């Protein structure tokens, strides 16, 4: 069993000086003050922020290749027409590389679960085997 002590542990009540206790990879206790039993190894993280992993409930990873491009102006239908036109000229290899970088950035920034909205089947391979929960 291991405990992680932090000066800024995010709880439902707000930030507290407290601990998170982990046993076999599962959080078994968290809250203000000492949470761990006396025999637990405690790692003091000092003035740090400890919080739950982030959830991105609405991504479009397959459209990551559009990230640097300005969307067409006008209303939603103009935007949608522009997207469909641009998609016809998409380079699949570039789209995959950019999607993989975007996926890796999500993970690096603390995301633990994703809801990805997609139309293309190739994107499933980009998600395969990554340490994220998601649909």
PDB file of C-alpha atoms in Angstrom:
ATOM      1  CA  UNK A   1       0.000   0.000   0.000  1.00  0.00           C
ATOM      2  CA  UNK A   2       1.213   3.468  -0.868  1.00  0.00           C
ATOM      3  CA  UNK A   3      -0.015   6.947   0.018  1.00  0.00           C
ATOM      4  CA  UNK A   4       0.615  10.177  -1.865  1.00  0.00           C
ATOM      5  CA  UNK A   5       0.549  13.322   0.248  1.00  0.00           C
ATOM      6  CA  UNK A   6      -0.122  16.693  -1.370  1.00  0.00           C
ATOM      7  CA  UNK A   7      -0.666  20.239  -0.178  1.00  0.00           C
ATOM      8  CA  UNK A   8      -3.385  20.626  -2.840  1.00  0.00           C
ATOM      9  CA  UNK A   9      -5.480  17.481  -3.148  1.00  0.00           C
ATOM     10  CA  UNK A  10      -8.650  18.166  -5.140  1.00  0.00           C
ATOM     11  CA  UNK A  11     -11.715  16.716  -3.425  1.00  0.00           C
ATOM     12  CA  UNK A  12     -15.440  17.323  -4.019  1.00  0.00           C
ATOM     13  CA  UNK A  13     -15.214  19.960  -1.271  1.00  0.00           C
ATOM     14  CA  UNK A  14     -12.266  21.754  -2.915  1.00  0.00           C
ATOM     15  CA  UNK A  15      -8.514  21.687  -2.396  1.00  0.00           C
ATOM     16  CA  UNK A  16      -7.233  20.270   0.887  1.00  0.00           C
ATOM     17  CA  UNK A  17      -3.911  19.243   2.386  1.00  0.00           C
ATOM     18  CA  UNK A  18      -4.316  15.478   2.291  1.00  0.00           C
ATOM     19  CA  UNK A  19      -3.513  12.039   0.984  1.00  0.00           C
ATOM     20  CA  UNK A  20      -4.534   9.540  -1.666  1.00  0.00           C
ATOM     21  CA  UNK A  21      -4.065   5.895  -0.687  1.00  0.00           C
ATOM     22  CA  UNK A  22      -3.497   3.295  -3.412  1.00  0.00           C
ATOM     23  CA  UNK A  23      -3.577  -0.482  -2.998  1.00  0.00           C
ATOM     24  CA  UNK A  24      -2.843  -2.750  -5.979  1.00  0.00           C
ATOM     25  CA  UNK A  25      -3.336   0.160  -8.389  1.00  0.00           C
ATOM     26  CA  UNK A  26      -6.738   1.124  -6.980  1.00  0.00           C
ATOM     27  CA  UNK A  27      -7.503   4.261  -4.962  1.00  0.00           C
ATOM     28  CA  UNK A  28      -8.898   3.036  -1.634  1.00  0.00           C
ATOM     29  CA  UNK A  29      -8.997   6.333   0.280  1.00  0.00           C
ATOM     30  CA  UNK A  30      -8.576  10.041  -0.376  1.00  0.00           C
ATOM     31  CA  UNK A  31      -9.201  13.116   1.676  1.00  0.00           C
ATOM     32  CA  UNK A  32      -7.859  15.709   4.062  1.00  0.00           C
ATOM     33  CA  UNK A  33      -5.145  14.890   6.579  1.00  0.00           C
ATOM     34  CA  UNK A  34      -3.684  11.430   7.021  1.00  0.00           C
ATOM     35  CA  UNK A  35      -5.630   8.704   5.228  1.00  0.00           C
ATOM     36  CA  UNK A  36      -3.097   5.890   5.132  1.00  0.00           C
ATOM     37  CA  UNK A  37      -2.648   3.280   7.844  1.00  0.00           C
ATOM     38  CA  UNK A  38       0.587   3.477   9.835  1.00  0.00           C
ATOM     39  CA  UNK A  39       2.394   0.781   7.806  1.00  0.00           C
ATOM     40  CA  UNK A  40       1.805   2.448   4.408  1.00  0.00           C
ATOM     41  CA  UNK A  41       4.683   3.999   2.491  1.00  0.00           C
ATOM     42  CA  UNK A  42       3.954   7.710   2.150  1.00  0.00           C
ATOM     43  CA  UNK A  43       5.404   9.757  -0.686  1.00  0.00           C
ATOM     44  CA  UNK A  44       5.192  13.459   0.151  1.00  0.00           C
ATOM     45  CA  UNK A  45       4.679  15.404  -3.077  1.00  0.00           C
ATOM     46  CA  UNK A  46       5.022  18.739  -1.273  1.00  0.00           C
ATOM     47  CA  UNK A  47       3.404  21.792  -2.828  1.00  0.00           C
ATOM     48  CA  UNK A  48       1.765  19.970  -5.694  1.00  0.00           C
ATOM     49  CA  UNK A  49      -1.718  19.536  -7.116  1.00  0.00           C
ATOM     50  CA  UNK A  50      -3.190  16.027  -7.145  1.00  0.00           C
ATOM     51  CA  UNK A  51      -6.510  15.628  -8.924  1.00  0.00           C
ATOM     52  CA  UNK A  52      -8.532  13.015 -10.806  1.00  0.00           C
ATOM     53  CA  UNK A  53      -7.632  12.332 -14.421  1.00  0.00           C
ATOM     54  CA  UNK A  54      -9.286  14.492 -17.066  1.00  0.00           C
ATOM     55  CA  UNK A  55     -12.173  13.385 -19.299  1.00  0.00           C
ATOM     56  CA  UNK A  56     -12.558  14.772 -22.808  1.00  0.00           C
ATOM     57  CA  UNK A  57     -16.105  13.754 -23.638  1.00  0.00           C
ATOM     58  CA  UNK A  58     -16.247  15.152 -27.179  1.00  0.00           C
ATOM     59  CA  UNK A  59     -13.271  14.820 -29.508  1.00  0.00           C
ATOM     60  CA  UNK A  60     -12.956  14.526 -33.283  1.00  0.00           C
ATOM     61  CA  UNK A  61      -9.486  13.043 -33.489  1.00  0.00           C
ATOM     62  CA  UNK A  62      -9.828  12.177 -37.170  1.00  0.00           C
ATOM     63  CA  UNK A  63     -10.186  15.918 -37.914  1.00  0.00           C
ATOM     64  CA  UNK A  64      -6.974  16.866 -36.112  1.00  0.00           C
ATOM     65  CA  UNK A  65      -5.335  17.572 -39.474  1.00  0.00           C
ATOM     66  CA  UNK A  66      -7.577  20.655 -39.699  1.00  0.00           C
ATOM     67  CA  UNK A  67      -6.172  22.099 -36.482  1.00  0.00           C
ATOM     68  CA  UNK A  68      -3.925  24.704 -38.059  1.00  0.00           C
ATOM     69  CA  UNK A  69      -6.418  25.671 -40.770  1.00  0.00           C
ATOM     70  CA  UNK A  70      -8.914  28.444 -40.403  1.00  0.00           C
ATOM     71  CA  UNK A  71     -12.514  27.253 -40.701  1.00  0.00           C
ATOM     72  CA  UNK A  72     -14.518  28.804 -43.527  1.00  0.00           C
ATOM     73  CA  UNK A  73     -16.629  31.758 -42.471  1.00  0.00           C
ATOM     74  CA  UNK A  74     -20.371  32.040 -42.497  1.00  0.00           C
ATOM     75  CA  UNK A  75     -23.004  29.857 -40.943  1.00  0.00           C
ATOM     76  CA  UNK A  76     -22.898  26.205 -39.949  1.00  0.00           C
ATOM     77  CA  UNK A  77     -23.862  24.959 -43.412  1.00  0.00           C
ATOM     78  CA  UNK A  78     -21.007  26.915 -44.999  1.00  0.00           C
ATOM     79  CA  UNK A  79     -18.626  25.428 -42.448  1.00  0.00           C
ATOM     80  CA  UNK A  80     -19.961  21.909 -43.107  1.00  0.00           C
ATOM     81  CA  UNK A  81     -19.672  22.306 -46.885  1.00  0.00           C
ATOM     82  CA  UNK A  82     -16.107  23.520 -46.454  1.00  0.00           C
ATOM     83  CA  UNK A  83     -15.283  20.550 -44.220  1.00  0.00           C
ATOM     84  CA  UNK A  84     -16.681  18.048 -46.705  1.00  0.00           C
ATOM     85  CA  UNK A  85     -14.800  19.674 -49.574  1.00  0.00           C
ATOM     86  CA  UNK A  86     -11.520  19.743 -47.640  1.00  0.00           C
ATOM     87  CA  UNK A  87     -11.978  16.157 -46.517  1.00  0.00           C
ATOM     88  CA  UNK A  88     -11.909  15.007 -50.166  1.00  0.00           C
ATOM     89  CA  UNK A  89      -8.341  16.316 -50.440  1.00  0.00           C
ATOM     90  CA  UNK A  90      -7.124  15.011 -47.081  1.00  0.00           C
ATOM     91  CA  UNK A  91      -3.841  13.071 -47.178  1.00  0.00           C
ATOM     92  CA  UNK A  92      -4.583   9.867 -45.182  1.00  0.00           C
ATOM     93  CA  UNK A  93      -0.967   9.447 -44.031  1.00  0.00           C
ATOM     94  CA  UNK A  94      -0.784  13.034 -42.756  1.00  0.00           C
ATOM     95  CA  UNK A  95      -4.212  12.729 -41.122  1.00  0.00           C
ATOM     96  CA  UNK A  96      -3.095   9.625 -39.243  1.00  0.00           C
ATOM     97  CA  UNK A  97       0.191  11.187 -38.090  1.00  0.00           C
ATOM     98  CA  UNK A  98      -1.562  14.308 -36.820  1.00  0.00           C
ATOM     99  CA  UNK A  99      -4.243  12.219 -35.094  1.00  0.00           C
ATOM    100  CA  UNK A 100      -1.554  10.162 -33.346  1.00  0.00           C
ATOM    101  CA  UNK A 101       0.162  13.353 -32.130  1.00  0.00           C
ATOM    102  CA  UNK A 102      -3.173  14.708 -30.882  1.00  0.00           C
ATOM    103  CA  UNK A 103      -3.876  11.414 -29.071  1.00  0.00           C
ATOM    104  CA  UNK A 104      -0.425  11.486 -27.457  1.00  0.00           C
ATOM    105  CA  UNK A 105      -0.985  15.098 -26.362  1.00  0.00           C
ATOM    106  CA  UNK A 106      -4.246  14.098 -24.645  1.00  0.00           C
ATOM    107  CA  UNK A 107      -2.440  11.388 -22.703  1.00  0.00           C
ATOM    108  CA  UNK A 108       0.512  13.635 -21.814  1.00  0.00           C
ATOM    109  CA  UNK A 109      -1.834  16.282 -20.400  1.00  0.00           C
ATOM    110  CA  UNK A 110      -3.558  13.911 -17.974  1.00  0.00           C
ATOM    111  CA  UNK A 111      -6.570  12.726 -19.962  1.00  0.00           C
ATOM    112  CA  UNK A 112      -7.761   9.302 -18.812  1.00  0.00           C
ATOM    113  CA  UNK A 113     -11.027   8.915 -20.763  1.00  0.00           C
ATOM    114  CA  UNK A 114     -12.249  10.090 -24.169  1.00  0.00           C
ATOM    115  CA  UNK A 115     -15.498  10.171 -26.113  1.00  0.00           C
ATOM    116  CA  UNK A 116     -14.441  10.349 -29.763  1.00  0.00           C
ATOM    117  CA  UNK A 117     -16.937  11.143 -32.482  1.00  0.00           C
ATOM    118  CA  UNK A 118     -15.719   9.821 -35.813  1.00  0.00           C
ATOM    119  CA  UNK A 119     -16.813   8.829 -39.295  1.00  0.00           C
ATOM    120  CA  UNK A 120     -13.754   7.067 -40.676  1.00  0.00           C
ATOM    121  CA  UNK A 121     -12.824   3.513 -39.718  1.00  0.00           C
ATOM    122  CA  UNK A 122      -9.047   4.127 -39.754  1.00  0.00           C
ATOM    123  CA  UNK A 123      -9.266   6.104 -36.518  1.00  0.00           C
ATOM    124  CA  UNK A 124     -10.014   2.919 -34.539  1.00  0.00           C
ATOM    125  CA  UNK A 125      -6.408   1.796 -35.111  1.00  0.00           C
ATOM    126  CA  UNK A 126      -5.125   5.091 -33.678  1.00  0.00           C
ATOM    127  CA  UNK A 127      -7.020   4.402 -30.440  1.00  0.00           C
ATOM    128  CA  UNK A 128      -6.139   0.713 -30.273  1.00  0.00           C
ATOM    129  CA  UNK A 129      -3.872  -0.238 -27.378  1.00  0.00           C
ATOM    130  CA  UNK A 130      -3.670   3.180 -25.691  1.00  0.00           C
ATOM    131  CA  UNK A 131      -4.026   3.512 -21.905  1.00  0.00           C
ATOM    132  CA  UNK A 132      -7.328   5.421 -22.072  1.00  0.00           C
ATOM    133  CA  UNK A 133     -10.911   4.543 -21.337  1.00  0.00           C
ATOM    134  CA  UNK A 134     -13.304   5.616 -24.019  1.00  0.00           C
ATOM    135  CA  UNK A 135     -15.890   5.136 -26.646  1.00  0.00           C
TER     136      UNK A 135
END
